[in-house]
Coordinates of N, CA and C in Angstrom, one line a residue:
Chain A
X1 N -67.6 -16.1 -32.2 CA -66.6 -15.4 -33.0 C -65.7 -16.3 -33.8
X2 N -65.1 -15.8 -34.9 CA -64.2 -16.8 -35.7 C -62.9 -17.0 -34.9
X3 N -62.4 -18.3 -35.2 CA -61.1 -18.6 -34.7 C -60.0 -18.5 -35.9
X4 N -59.0 -17.7 -35.6 CA -58.0 -17.3 -36.7 C -56.7 -17.8 -36.4
X5 N -56.1 -18.7 -37.2 CA -54.9 -19.2 -37.0 C -53.9 -18.5 -37.9
X6 N -52.6 -18.0 -37.6 CA -51.9 -17.3 -38.3 C -50.4 -17.9 -38.1
X7 N -49.8 -18.0 -39.4 CA -48.4 -18.6 -39.2 C -47.4 -17.9 -40.2
X8 N -46.2 -17.8 -39.9 CA -45.6 -18.1 -38.6 C -45.9 -17.0 -37.4
X9 N -45.6 -17.5 -36.3 CA -45.9 -16.4 -35.3 C -44.8 -15.5 -35.1
X10 N -43.6 -15.9 -35.5 CA -42.5 -14.9 -35.6 C -41.4 -15.6 -36.6
X11 N -40.6 -14.5 -37.1 CA -39.5 -14.9 -38.0 C -38.5 -13.9 -38.0
X12 N -37.3 -14.3 -38.2 CA -36.2 -13.3 -38.4 C -35.7 -13.6 -39.9
X13 N -35.8 -12.5 -40.6 CA -35.3 -12.7 -42.1 C -34.2 -11.8 -42.4
X14 N -33.6 -12.1 -43.5 CA -32.4 -11.3 -44.0 C -33.0 -10.1 -45.2
X15 N -32.3 -9.0 -45.0 CA -32.8 -8.0 -46.0 C -32.8 -8.6 -47.5
X16 N -33.8 -8.1 -48.3 CA -33.7 -8.5 -49.5 C -34.6 -9.7 -49.8
X17 N -35.0 -10.5 -48.7 CA -35.7 -11.8 -48.9 C -37.3 -11.4 -48.9
X18 N -38.0 -12.5 -49.0 CA -39.5 -12.3 -48.8 C -40.1 -13.3 -47.9
X19 N -41.1 -13.1 -47.3 CA -41.7 -13.8 -46.3 C -43.3 -13.9 -46.6
X20 N -44.0 -15.1 -46.6 CA -45.3 -15.2 -46.8 C -45.9 -15.7 -45.6
X21 N -46.9 -14.9 -45.1 CA -47.7 -15.1 -43.8 C -49.0 -15.7 -44.2
X22 N -49.5 -16.7 -43.5 CA -50.7 -17.6 -43.8 C -51.8 -17.3 -42.7
X23 N -53.0 -17.0 -43.2 CA -54.1 -16.9 -42.2 C -55.2 -17.7 -42.5
X24 N -55.6 -18.6 -41.6 CA -56.6 -19.5 -41.8 C -57.8 -19.2 -40.8
X25 N -58.9 -19.3 -41.3 CA -60.3 -19.0 -40.4 C -61.0 -20.3 -40.4
X26 N -61.6 -20.5 -39.2 CA -62.4 -21.8 -38.9 C -63.7 -21.7 -39.6
X27 N -64.2 -20.6 -40.2 CA -65.5 -20.4 -40.8 C -65.3 -19.6 -42.1
X28 N -66.3 -19.7 -43.0 CA -66.4 -19.0 -44.2 C -66.5 -17.4 -43.9
X29 N -65.8 -16.5 -44.3 CA -65.9 -15.1 -44.1 C -65.6 -14.4 -45.5
X30 N -66.6 -13.3 -45.5 CA -66.4 -12.6 -46.9 C -65.0 -11.7 -46.9
X31 N -64.9 -11.0 -45.7 CA -63.9 -10.0 -45.9 C -62.7 -10.5 -44.8
X32 N -61.5 -10.3 -45.4 CA -60.4 -10.6 -44.5 C -59.3 -9.3 -44.6
X33 N -58.8 -9.0 -43.6 CA -57.9 -7.8 -43.5 C -56.5 -8.0 -43.0
X34 N -55.5 -7.3 -43.6 CA -54.2 -7.5 -43.2 C -53.8 -6.0 -42.7
X35 N -53.1 -6.1 -41.4 CA -52.7 -4.8 -40.7 C -51.2 -5.0 -40.4
X36 N -50.7 -4.0 -40.2 CA -49.3 -3.9 -39.7 C -49.2 -3.0 -38.5
X37 N -48.5 -3.3 -37.5 CA -48.3 -2.6 -36.2 C -46.8 -2.4 -36.1
X38 N -46.3 -1.2 -36.4 CA -45.0 -0.9 -36.2 C -44.6 -0.6 -34.7
X39 N -43.5 -0.7 -34.2 CA -43.1 -0.5 -32.8 C -43.6 0.8 -32.4
X40 N -44.4 0.9 -31.3 CA -45.1 2.1 -30.7 C -46.0 2.8 -31.5
X41 N -46.5 2.1 -32.5 CA -47.6 2.7 -33.3 C -48.9 2.1 -33.2
X42 N -49.9 2.6 -33.8 CA -51.3 2.0 -33.8 C -51.3 0.8 -35.0
X43 N -52.3 0.1 -35.1 CA -52.5 -0.9 -36.2 C -52.9 -0.1 -37.4
X44 N -52.2 -0.3 -38.4 CA -52.4 0.3 -39.8 C -53.0 -0.7 -40.8
X45 N -54.0 -0.4 -41.5 CA -54.7 -1.3 -42.4 C -53.8 -1.3 -43.6
X46 N -53.3 -2.5 -44.1 CA -52.5 -2.8 -45.3 C -53.5 -2.9 -46.5
X47 N -54.4 -3.8 -46.3 CA -55.3 -4.0 -47.6 C -56.4 -5.0 -47.0
X48 N -57.6 -4.9 -47.8 CA -58.7 -5.7 -47.7 C -58.6 -6.8 -48.8
X49 N -58.8 -8.0 -48.3 CA -58.7 -9.2 -49.2 C -60.2 -9.8 -49.4
X50 N -60.8 -9.7 -50.6 CA -62.1 -10.4 -50.8 C -61.9 -11.5 -51.8
X51 N -62.5 -12.6 -51.6 CA -62.5 -13.9 -52.3 C -62.8 -13.5 -53.7
X52 N -62.1 -13.9 -54.7 CA -62.5 -13.8 -56.0 C -62.1 -12.5 -56.6
X53 N -61.6 -11.5 -56.0 CA -61.2 -10.2 -56.6 C -59.9 -9.9 -56.1
X54 N -59.3 -8.8 -56.7 CA -58.0 -8.3 -56.3 C -58.3 -7.7 -54.9
X55 N -57.1 -7.6 -54.1 CA -57.1 -7.0 -52.8 C -57.2 -5.5 -53.0
X56 N -57.7 -4.8 -52.1 CA -57.9 -3.4 -52.2 C -56.7 -2.8 -51.1
X57 N -55.8 -1.9 -51.5 CA -54.7 -1.4 -50.8 C -55.0 -0.1 -50.3
X58 N -54.6 0.1 -49.1 CA -54.6 1.6 -48.5 C -53.5 2.3 -48.9
X59 N -53.6 3.6 -48.8 CA -52.5 4.6 -49.2 C -51.3 4.3 -48.6
X60 N -50.2 4.3 -49.3 CA -49.0 3.8 -48.9 C -48.5 2.5 -48.8
X61 N -49.5 1.7 -49.4 CA -49.1 0.2 -49.5 C -49.4 -0.2 -51.0
X62 N -48.5 -1.1 -51.6 CA -48.6 -1.3 -53.0 C -48.6 -2.8 -53.1
X63 N -49.2 -3.4 -54.2 CA -49.2 -4.8 -54.4 C -47.9 -5.5 -54.7
X64 N -47.0 -4.8 -55.4 CA -45.7 -5.3 -55.7 C -44.9 -5.6 -54.2
X65 N -45.1 -4.9 -53.2 CA -44.6 -4.9 -52.0 C -45.1 -5.9 -51.1
X66 N -46.5 -5.9 -51.2 CA -47.4 -6.7 -50.4 C -48.4 -7.5 -51.0
X67 N -48.0 -8.5 -51.9 CA -49.0 -9.2 -52.6 C -49.8 -10.1 -51.7
X68 N -51.1 -10.1 -52.1 CA -52.1 -10.9 -51.2 C -52.8 -11.9 -52.0
X69 N -53.0 -13.1 -51.4 CA -53.8 -14.0 -52.1 C -55.0 -14.3 -51.3
X70 N -56.2 -14.7 -52.0 CA -57.4 -15.0 -51.2 C -58.1 -16.1 -52.0
X71 N -57.5 -17.4 -51.9 CA -58.0 -18.4 -52.9 C -59.4 -19.0 -52.5
X72 N -59.9 -18.6 -51.2 CA -61.2 -19.2 -50.8 C -61.5 -18.4 -49.6
X73 N -62.9 -18.8 -49.1 CA -63.4 -18.0 -48.1 C -62.9 -18.2 -46.7
X74 N -61.9 -19.1 -46.6 CA -61.3 -19.5 -45.3 C -59.8 -19.2 -45.1
X75 N -59.1 -18.6 -46.2 CA -57.7 -18.7 -46.3 C -57.1 -17.4 -47.0
X76 N -56.1 -16.9 -46.5 CA -55.4 -15.7 -47.3 C -53.9 -15.8 -46.9
X77 N -53.2 -15.3 -47.7 CA -51.8 -14.9 -47.4 C -51.3 -13.6 -47.8
X78 N -50.4 -13.1 -47.1 CA -49.8 -11.7 -47.3 C -48.2 -12.0 -47.4
X79 N -47.7 -11.6 -48.5 CA -46.2 -11.7 -48.7 C -45.5 -10.3 -48.4
X80 N -44.6 -10.3 -47.7 CA -43.8 -9.0 -47.6 C -42.5 -9.3 -48.4
X81 N -42.3 -8.5 -49.4 CA -41.4 -8.8 -50.5 C -40.1 -7.9 -50.2
X82 N -39.0 -8.4 -50.7 CA -37.8 -7.5 -50.7 C -37.7 -6.7 -49.5
X83 N -37.6 -7.5 -48.4 CA -37.7 -6.9 -47.1 C -36.5 -6.1 -46.8
X84 N -36.8 -5.0 -45.9 CA -35.8 -4.1 -45.3 C -36.0 -4.0 -43.9
X85 N -35.1 -3.5 -43.0 CA -35.2 -3.3 -41.6 C -36.5 -2.7 -41.3
X86 N -36.9 -1.7 -42.2 CA -38.2 -0.9 -42.0 C -39.3 -1.8 -42.0
X87 N -39.3 -2.9 -42.5 CA -40.5 -3.8 -42.6 C -40.7 -4.6 -41.2
X88 N -39.8 -4.5 -40.3 CA -39.8 -5.0 -38.9 C -41.1 -4.5 -38.3
X89 N -42.0 -5.5 -38.0 CA -43.4 -5.1 -37.4 C -44.1 -6.3 -37.1
X90 N -45.2 -6.2 -36.5 CA -46.1 -7.3 -36.2 C -47.3 -7.2 -37.4
X91 N -47.4 -8.2 -38.0 CA -48.5 -8.3 -39.1 C -49.6 -9.1 -38.7
X92 N -50.7 -8.6 -38.7 CA -52.0 -9.2 -38.2 C -53.0 -9.4 -39.3
X93 N -53.7 -10.6 -39.3 CA -54.9 -10.7 -40.3 C -56.1 -10.6 -39.4
X94 N -57.2 -10.1 -39.9 CA -58.5 -10.1 -39.2 C -59.7 -10.4 -40.2
X95 N -60.8 -10.8 -39.6 CA -61.9 -11.0 -40.3 C -63.0 -10.2 -39.8
X96 N -63.9 -9.9 -40.7 CA -64.9 -8.9 -40.2 C -66.3 -9.9 -40.1
X97 N -67.0 -9.7 -39.1 CA -68.3 -10.3 -38.8 C -69.2 -9.4 -38.2
X98 N -70.5 -9.7 -38.4 CA -71.7 -8.7 -37.9 C -72.6 -8.6 -38.7
X99 N -73.5 -7.8 -38.4 CA -74.7 -7.5 -39.4 C -74.1 -6.8 -40.7
X100 N -73.2 -5.9 -40.5 CA -72.4 -5.5 -41.5 C -71.0 -6.1 -41.4
X101 N -70.4 -6.6 -42.4 CA -69.3 -7.5 -42.3 C -68.1 -6.8 -41.5
X102 N -68.1 -5.5 -41.5 CA -67.1 -4.8 -40.8 C -67.4 -4.3 -39.6
X103 N -68.5 -4.7 -39.1 CA -68.9 -4.0 -37.6 C -67.9 -4.5 -36.7
X104 N -67.5 -5.7 -36.5 CA -66.5 -6.2 -35.6 C -65.5 -7.0 -36.2
X105 N -64.3 -6.6 -35.9 CA -63.3 -7.5 -36.5 C -62.5 -8.4 -35.4
X106 N -62.2 -9.5 -35.9 CA -61.5 -10.4 -35.0 C -60.1 -10.7 -35.6
X107 N -59.1 -10.9 -34.7 CA -57.8 -10.8 -35.1 C -57.1 -12.2 -34.8
X108 N -56.1 -12.5 -35.6 CA -55.2 -13.5 -35.5 C -54.2 -13.1 -34.4
X109 N -53.2 -13.9 -34.0 CA -52.3 -13.7 -32.9 C -51.2 -12.8 -33.5
X110 N -51.0 -12.7 -34.8 CA -50.0 -11.9 -35.3 C -48.8 -12.6 -35.7
X111 N -48.0 -12.1 -36.5 CA -46.6 -12.6 -36.9 C -45.6 -11.4 -36.7
X112 N -44.8 -11.7 -35.7 CA -43.7 -10.7 -35.5 C -42.5 -10.9 -36.2
X113 N -42.2 -10.0 -37.2 CA -41.2 -10.0 -38.1 C -40.1 -9.1 -37.8
X114 N -38.9 -9.7 -37.7 CA -37.6 -9.0 -37.6 C -36.7 -9.0 -38.9
X115 N -36.4 -8.0 -39.5 CA -35.6 -7.9 -40.7 C -34.1 -7.4 -40.4
X116 N -33.2 -8.5 -40.5 CA -31.7 -7.9 -40.3 C -31.1 -7.3 -41.4
Chain B
X1 N -51.9 11.3 -40.8 CA -52.5 12.1 -39.6 C -53.3 11.1 -38.7
X2 N -52.9 11.0 -37.5 CA -53.6 10.2 -36.5 C -55.0 10.6 -36.2
X3 N -56.0 9.8 -36.7 CA -57.5 10.3 -36.4 C -58.0 9.8 -35.1
X4 N -57.3 8.8 -34.5 CA -57.7 8.4 -33.2 C -56.4 8.4 -32.4
X5 N -56.5 8.9 -31.3 CA -55.5 9.2 -30.4 C -55.8 8.7 -28.9
X6 N -54.7 8.0 -28.4 CA -54.8 7.6 -27.0 C -53.5 8.3 -26.3
X7 N -53.8 9.2 -25.7 CA -52.6 10.1 -25.2 C -51.9 9.5 -24.1
X8 N -52.4 8.6 -23.4 CA -51.8 8.0 -22.1 C -51.2 6.6 -22.6
X9 N -49.9 6.6 -22.7 CA -49.3 5.2 -23.1 C -49.4 4.2 -22.0
X10 N -49.6 4.5 -20.7 CA -49.7 3.8 -19.8 C -50.5 4.1 -18.6
X11 N -51.1 3.2 -17.8 CA -51.8 3.5 -16.6 C -51.6 2.4 -15.6
X12 N -51.5 2.7 -14.4 CA -51.5 1.8 -13.2 C -52.5 2.0 -12.2
X13 N -53.3 1.1 -11.9 CA -54.5 1.2 -10.9 C -54.3 -0.1 -10.0
X14 N -54.8 0.3 -8.8 CA -54.9 -0.6 -7.8 C -56.1 -1.6 -7.9
X15 N -55.8 -2.8 -7.7 CA -57.0 -4.0 -7.8 C -58.1 -3.4 -6.9
X16 N -59.4 -3.5 -7.7 CA -60.5 -3.1 -7.1 C -61.1 -1.7 -7.3
X17 N -60.2 -0.9 -7.8 CA -60.5 0.5 -8.0 C -60.9 0.4 -9.5
X18 N -61.3 1.7 -9.9 CA -61.7 2.0 -11.3 C -60.5 2.2 -12.2
X19 N -60.6 1.7 -13.4 CA -59.6 2.1 -14.3 C -60.4 2.9 -15.5
X20 N -59.9 4.0 -15.9 CA -60.4 4.7 -17.0 C -59.4 5.0 -18.1
X21 N -59.8 4.5 -19.2 CA -58.9 4.6 -20.4 C -59.6 5.6 -21.4
X22 N -58.8 6.6 -21.9 CA -59.2 7.7 -22.7 C -59.0 7.5 -24.2
X23 N -59.8 8.1 -25.0 CA -59.5 8.0 -26.4 C -60.2 9.2 -27.1
X24 N -59.5 10.0 -28.0 CA -59.9 11.1 -28.7 C -59.9 10.9 -30.2
X25 N -60.8 11.4 -30.9 CA -60.9 11.2 -32.4 C -61.0 12.7 -33.1
X26 N -60.7 12.7 -34.3 CA -60.7 14.1 -34.9 C -61.9 14.0 -36.1
X27 N -62.2 12.9 -36.5 CA -63.1 12.7 -37.8 C -64.6 12.6 -37.2
X28 N -65.4 13.7 -37.4 CA -66.8 13.8 -36.9 C -67.7 12.9 -37.6
X29 N -67.3 12.2 -38.8 CA -68.0 11.3 -39.5 C -68.0 9.8 -38.8
X30 N -67.1 9.7 -38.0 CA -67.1 8.2 -37.2 C -68.3 8.1 -36.4
X31 N -69.0 6.9 -36.6 CA -70.1 6.6 -36.0 C -70.2 5.3 -35.3
X32 N -69.0 4.6 -35.2 CA -69.0 3.3 -34.5 C -67.5 3.2 -33.8
X33 N -67.6 2.8 -32.6 CA -66.4 2.8 -31.9 C -66.2 1.6 -31.1
X34 N -65.0 1.2 -31.0 CA -64.7 -0.2 -30.3 C -63.4 -0.1 -29.4
X35 N -63.5 -1.0 -28.4 CA -62.4 -1.2 -27.7 C -61.9 -2.5 -27.8
X36 N -60.5 -2.8 -28.0 CA -59.9 -4.1 -28.0 C -58.9 -4.2 -26.9
X37 N -58.6 -5.5 -26.4 CA -57.6 -5.7 -25.5 C -56.8 -6.5 -26.0
X38 N -55.5 -6.4 -25.8 CA -54.4 -7.2 -26.3 C -53.3 -7.6 -25.2
X39 N -53.2 -9.0 -25.1 CA -52.2 -9.6 -24.2 C -51.0 -9.9 -25.0
X40 N -49.8 -9.9 -24.5 CA -48.6 -10.2 -25.2 C -48.6 -11.4 -25.9
X41 N -48.1 -11.5 -27.2 CA -48.1 -12.6 -28.1 C -49.5 -13.1 -28.6
X42 N -50.5 -12.3 -28.3 CA -51.9 -12.6 -28.9 C -52.3 -11.4 -29.7
X43 N -53.4 -11.8 -30.5 CA -53.9 -10.6 -31.3 C -54.9 -9.9 -30.5
X44 N -55.4 -8.6 -30.9 CA -56.4 -7.9 -30.2 C -57.7 -8.8 -30.1
X45 N -58.4 -8.7 -29.0 CA -59.5 -9.3 -28.9 C -60.6 -8.2 -28.5
X46 N -61.7 -8.4 -29.2 CA -62.8 -7.3 -29.2 C -63.3 -7.4 -27.8
X47 N -63.6 -6.1 -27.2 CA -64.1 -6.0 -25.9 C -65.6 -5.4 -25.7
X48 N -65.7 -4.3 -26.4 CA -67.0 -3.6 -26.3 C -67.0 -2.7 -27.4
X49 N -68.4 -2.3 -27.8 CA -68.4 -1.3 -28.8 C -69.4 -0.3 -28.4
X50 N -69.6 0.8 -29.3 CA -70.8 1.7 -29.1 C -71.0 2.4 -30.4
X51 N -72.3 2.5 -30.6 CA -72.8 3.3 -31.8 C -72.9 4.8 -31.5
X52 N -72.7 5.6 -32.5 CA -72.9 7.0 -32.2 C -74.3 7.5 -31.7
X53 N -75.2 6.6 -31.8 CA -76.6 7.0 -31.4 C -76.7 6.9 -30.0
X54 N -75.7 6.3 -29.3 CA -75.7 6.1 -27.9 C -74.7 6.9 -27.2
X55 N -74.7 7.1 -25.9 CA -73.7 7.7 -25.2 C -73.0 6.8 -24.2
X56 N -73.7 5.5 -24.1 CA -73.2 4.8 -22.9 C -73.6 3.3 -23.4
X57 N -72.5 2.4 -23.1 CA -72.9 1.0 -23.4 C -72.1 0.3 -22.2
X58 N -72.9 -0.7 -21.6 CA -72.2 -1.4 -20.5 C -72.4 -2.8 -20.7
X59 N -71.3 -3.5 -20.4 CA -71.2 -5.0 -20.4 C -70.4 -5.6 -19.2
X60 N -71.2 -5.9 -18.2 CA -70.4 -6.4 -17.0 C -69.5 -5.4 -16.3
X61 N -68.3 -5.6 -16.2 CA -67.5 -4.6 -15.6 C -66.9 -3.5 -16.5
X62 N -67.4 -3.6 -17.6 CA -66.8 -2.7 -18.7 C -68.0 -1.9 -19.2
X63 N -67.6 -0.5 -19.2 CA -68.6 0.6 -19.7 C -67.8 1.5 -20.6
X64 N -68.5 1.7 -21.7 CA -67.8 2.7 -22.7 C -68.7 4.0 -22.7
X65 N -68.1 5.1 -22.7 CA -68.9 6.4 -22.7 C -68.6 7.1 -23.9
X66 N -69.4 7.7 -24.6 CA -69.1 8.5 -25.9 C -69.6 9.8 -25.6
X67 N -68.8 10.9 -25.8 CA -69.1 12.3 -25.8 C -68.8 12.8 -27.3
X68 N -69.9 12.8 -28.0 CA -69.7 13.3 -29.5 C -69.3 14.6 -29.5
X69 N -69.8 15.6 -28.8 CA -69.4 16.9 -29.0 C -68.0 17.2 -28.7
X70 N -67.4 16.3 -27.8 CA -66.0 16.5 -27.4 C -65.1 15.6 -28.3
X71 N -65.8 14.8 -29.1 CA -65.1 13.7 -29.7 C -64.1 12.9 -28.9
X72 N -64.8 12.3 -27.8 CA -63.9 11.7 -26.9 C -64.9 10.4 -26.4
X73 N -64.1 9.5 -26.2 CA -64.7 8.2 -25.5 C -63.7 7.7 -24.6
X74 N -64.4 7.0 -23.6 CA -63.5 6.4 -22.5 C -64.2 5.0 -22.2
X75 N -63.3 4.3 -21.6 CA -63.5 2.8 -21.1 C -63.3 2.8 -19.7
X76 N -64.3 2.5 -19.0 CA -64.3 2.3 -17.5 C -64.4 0.9 -17.0
X77 N -63.4 0.4 -16.3 CA -63.4 -0.9 -15.8 C -63.5 -0.9 -14.3
X78 N -64.7 -1.6 -13.8 CA -64.9 -1.5 -12.4 C -65.6 -2.8 -11.8
X79 N -65.0 -3.5 -10.9 CA -63.6 -3.2 -10.3 C -62.5 -3.7 -11.2
X80 N -61.4 -3.2 -11.2 CA -60.2 -3.7 -11.9 C -59.7 -4.9 -11.2
X81 N -59.3 -5.8 -12.1 CA -58.7 -7.0 -11.6 C -57.3 -7.3 -12.3
X82 N -56.4 -8.0 -11.7 CA -55.1 -8.2 -12.3 C -55.1 -8.9 -13.6
X83 N -56.2 -9.7 -14.0 CA -56.2 -10.1 -15.3 C -56.6 -9.2 -16.4
X84 N -57.0 -8.1 -15.9 CA -57.3 -6.9 -16.8 C -56.0 -6.2 -17.4
X85 N -54.9 -6.6 -16.8 CA -53.6 -6.1 -17.2 C -53.3 -6.4 -18.7
X86 N -53.3 -5.5 -19.6 CA -53.2 -5.7 -20.9 C -53.1 -4.3 -21.7
X87 N -52.8 -4.4 -22.9 CA -52.8 -3.1 -23.7 C -54.1 -3.0 -24.3
X88 N -54.8 -1.7 -24.1 CA -56.2 -1.5 -24.7 C -56.1 -0.5 -26.0
X89 N -56.7 -0.9 -27.0 CA -56.8 -0.1 -28.1 C -58.2 0.4 -28.4
X90 N -58.4 1.6 -28.7 CA -59.6 2.1 -29.1 C -59.7 2.1 -30.7
X91 N -60.8 1.9 -31.2 CA -60.9 2.0 -32.7 C -62.2 2.7 -33.1
X92 N -62.2 3.5 -34.3 CA -63.3 4.0 -34.7 C -63.5 3.8 -36.2
X93 N -64.7 4.0 -36.7 CA -65.1 3.8 -38.0 C -66.3 4.5 -38.5
X94 N -66.5 4.7 -39.7 CA -67.7 4.9 -40.3 C -68.3 3.5 -40.7
X95 N -69.5 3.4 -40.3 CA -70.0 1.9 -40.3 C -69.9 1.4 -41.6
X96 N -69.3 0.2 -41.6 CA -69.0 -0.6 -43.0 C -67.7 -0.3 -43.5
X97 N -66.9 0.7 -43.0 CA -65.6 1.1 -43.6 C -64.5 0.9 -42.7
X98 N -63.4 1.4 -43.1 CA -62.1 1.1 -42.4 C -62.2 1.4 -41.0
X99 N -61.4 0.6 -40.3 CA -61.2 0.9 -38.9 C -60.0 1.8 -38.6
X100 N -59.9 2.7 -37.8 CA -58.7 3.4 -37.4 C -58.5 3.2 -36.0
X101 N -57.3 2.9 -35.6 CA -57.0 2.4 -34.2 C -56.1 3.5 -33.6
X102 N -56.2 3.7 -32.2 CA -55.2 4.3 -31.6 C -54.0 3.6 -31.2
X103 N -53.1 4.3 -30.7 CA -51.8 3.6 -30.4 C -51.8 2.6 -29.2
X104 N -52.8 2.6 -28.4 CA -52.8 1.8 -27.2 C -52.5 2.4 -25.9
X105 N -53.0 1.9 -24.7 CA -52.7 2.2 -23.5 C -52.5 0.9 -22.7
X106 N -51.3 0.9 -22.0 CA -51.0 -0.3 -21.3 C -51.4 -0.1 -20.0
X107 N -52.4 -1.1 -19.7 CA -52.9 -1.0 -18.2 C -52.3 -1.9 -17.3
X108 N -51.9 -1.6 -16.2 CA -51.4 -2.5 -15.2 C -52.3 -2.4 -13.9
X109 N -52.8 -3.5 -13.6 CA -53.5 -3.6 -12.4 C -52.7 -4.3 -11.2
X110 N -52.5 -3.4 -10.2 CA -51.7 -3.9 -9.2 C -52.5 -4.7 -8.0
X111 N -51.9 -5.9 -7.7 CA -52.7 -6.6 -6.7 C -52.6 -5.9 -5.3

C-alpha cells in the first residue's frame, strides 16, 4: 500500500484566512482524493484530483472555495479559502490503488483544522 | 441524504468475545463494500472488503458478511483484542466510482 504524508497535521486559523494542505505519496498514483470529515459526520468527498487535468468537484464543493493543485503523480494540495468556523473539520487526502484505481483507497493521517 | 448508515455510534465488548459492527445502505447499485479502521490522530486504514458477488469474506480474525436483499453488511471480529479498539467505518461504492462512508462506530474492547 502507498505511504501518504499529509501536512500540516493540525492548525488553528483565523476567520477569513486561507490554509493550504499538502499531500505527498511515496509512489506514483493516478487518482488522489480529498475528503472532509466534520465533527460527528462521515467522510465526505470534496474532489478528485487527476494529474494534468482540472479537479472534479462533488456537489456542494466549488473550486473557488477549495482550489486543488496536482502538479505531478506524487503530490497534491488542497487550499481552504476565506475560512469560516464552519470549515473546522478534519481534511484527508487519499489515493486509489487496485485493479481499478478506486477499488481501495489509502488515507493520510489528516489535517485537523480549527477556525476561530 | 446518507446512503450508508452506521446506527450504533459506539460498542463495548469484552476481550476474547465477538464484536459485531453493522452497516446499512440504501443504494442497490452499490457493488463493492469496505471496512476501515481509524485510530485517533491517524487516517483510516483499510481492513477488509467484499464484492457484491459474495456474501462472506474472511481475513484472519475479521469476517465481513453481506446481505444484499436486506442491504446490510456486518463486520465480525473474533476474538476481540484491546488493540482492536478504534473507530470503524464502512464504505460502499459502485466499482470504480465514488466511495460513500458511514459515520463510524467506536469500538472499545475491555481487557
